[in-house]
Amino acid sequence: MAKYALTTTQRWVIETDDIRVVLDNLEFSDFPEGLTGDAEFLDGSNTYEVIE
């Protein structure tokens, strides 16, 4: 089994009255609090490297 370091970048369009509430409650692509509508995914990318 191999071990990897994974970097994920995601861009979203969101509407909120308080971005800090959104960021404080953000859990990997889940916006549980603070949005004024649905989050719209724009794009993303993944990079990884093998960890020895």
PDB file of C-alpha atoms in Angstrom:
ATOM      1  CA  MET A   1       0.000   0.000   0.000  1.00  0.00           C
ATOM      2  CA  ALA A   2       1.305   3.464  -0.914  1.00  0.00           C
ATOM      3  CA  LYS A   3       0.990   6.699   1.059  1.00  0.00           C
ATOM      4  CA  TYR A   4       0.270   9.990  -0.736  1.00  0.00           C
ATOM      5  CA  ALA A   5       0.187  13.699   0.025  1.00  0.00           C
ATOM      6  CA  LEU A   6      -2.911  15.070  -1.725  1.00  0.00           C
ATOM      7  CA  THR A   7      -3.569  18.740  -2.552  1.00  0.00           C
ATOM      8  CA  THR A   8      -7.093  19.634  -3.653  1.00  0.00           C
ATOM      9  CA  THR A   9      -8.083  23.039  -5.027  1.00  0.00           C
ATOM     10  CA  GLN A  10     -11.754  23.920  -5.507  1.00  0.00           C
ATOM     11  CA  ARG A  11     -13.484  27.110  -6.611  1.00  0.00           C
ATOM     12  CA  TRP A  12     -17.087  27.898  -5.661  1.00  0.00           C
ATOM     13  CA  VAL A  13     -19.569  30.711  -6.097  1.00  0.00           C
ATOM     14  CA  ILE A  14     -21.491  31.273  -2.875  1.00  0.00           C
ATOM     15  CA  GLU A  15     -23.790  33.929  -1.463  1.00  0.00           C
ATOM     16  CA  THR A  16     -23.540  34.799   2.217  1.00  0.00           C
ATOM     17  CA  ASP A  17     -23.928  37.648   4.668  1.00  0.00           C
ATOM     18  CA  ASP A  18     -20.880  36.485   6.640  1.00  0.00           C
ATOM     19  CA  ILE A  19     -18.023  34.681   4.875  1.00  0.00           C
ATOM     20  CA  ARG A  20     -16.351  33.943   8.245  1.00  0.00           C
ATOM     21  CA  VAL A  21     -19.342  31.800   9.299  1.00  0.00           C
ATOM     22  CA  VAL A  22     -19.021  29.829   6.065  1.00  0.00           C
ATOM     23  CA  LEU A  23     -15.255  29.390   6.402  1.00  0.00           C
ATOM     24  CA  ASP A  24     -15.437  28.490  10.102  1.00  0.00           C
ATOM     25  CA  ASN A  25     -17.927  25.696   9.321  1.00  0.00           C
ATOM     26  CA  LEU A  26     -16.428  24.465   6.045  1.00  0.00           C
ATOM     27  CA  GLU A  27     -15.679  20.747   5.896  1.00  0.00           C
ATOM     28  CA  PHE A  28     -14.272  19.517   2.559  1.00  0.00           C
ATOM     29  CA  SER A  29     -16.911  20.618   0.033  1.00  0.00           C
ATOM     30  CA  ASP A  30     -19.695  20.833   2.615  1.00  0.00           C
ATOM     31  CA  PHE A  31     -21.155  24.259   3.405  1.00  0.00           C
ATOM     32  CA  PRO A  32     -23.347  23.558   6.461  1.00  0.00           C
ATOM     33  CA  GLU A  33     -24.006  27.124   7.682  1.00  0.00           C
ATOM     34  CA  GLY A  34     -24.070  30.685   6.449  1.00  0.00           C
ATOM     35  CA  LEU A  35     -25.136  30.331   2.798  1.00  0.00           C
ATOM     36  CA  THR A  36     -27.967  32.301   1.262  1.00  0.00           C
ATOM     37  CA  GLY A  37     -28.564  29.723  -1.505  1.00  0.00           C
ATOM     38  CA  ASP A  38     -26.866  26.759  -3.093  1.00  0.00           C
ATOM     39  CA  ALA A  39     -23.124  26.676  -3.653  1.00  0.00           C
ATOM     40  CA  GLU A  40     -22.141  26.460  -7.329  1.00  0.00           C
ATOM     41  CA  PHE A  41     -19.008  24.437  -8.109  1.00  0.00           C
ATOM     42  CA  LEU A  42     -16.853  26.151 -10.749  1.00  0.00           C
ATOM     43  CA  ASP A  43     -13.818  23.914 -11.119  1.00  0.00           C
ATOM     44  CA  GLY A  44     -11.105  22.093  -9.229  1.00  0.00           C
ATOM     45  CA  SER A  45      -7.863  20.187  -9.501  1.00  0.00           C
ATOM     46  CA  ASN A  46      -5.950  17.509  -7.630  1.00  0.00           C
ATOM     47  CA  THR A  47      -2.226  16.946  -7.352  1.00  0.00           C
ATOM     48  CA  TYR A  48      -0.455  14.254  -5.389  1.00  0.00           C
ATOM     49  CA  GLU A  49       2.973  12.926  -4.538  1.00  0.00           C
ATOM     50  CA  VAL A  50       4.095   9.594  -3.163  1.00  0.00           C
ATOM     51  CA  ILE A  51       5.326   9.753   0.446  1.00  0.00           C
ATOM     52  CA  GLU A  52       8.137   7.298   1.185  1.00  0.00           C
TER      53      GLU A  52
END
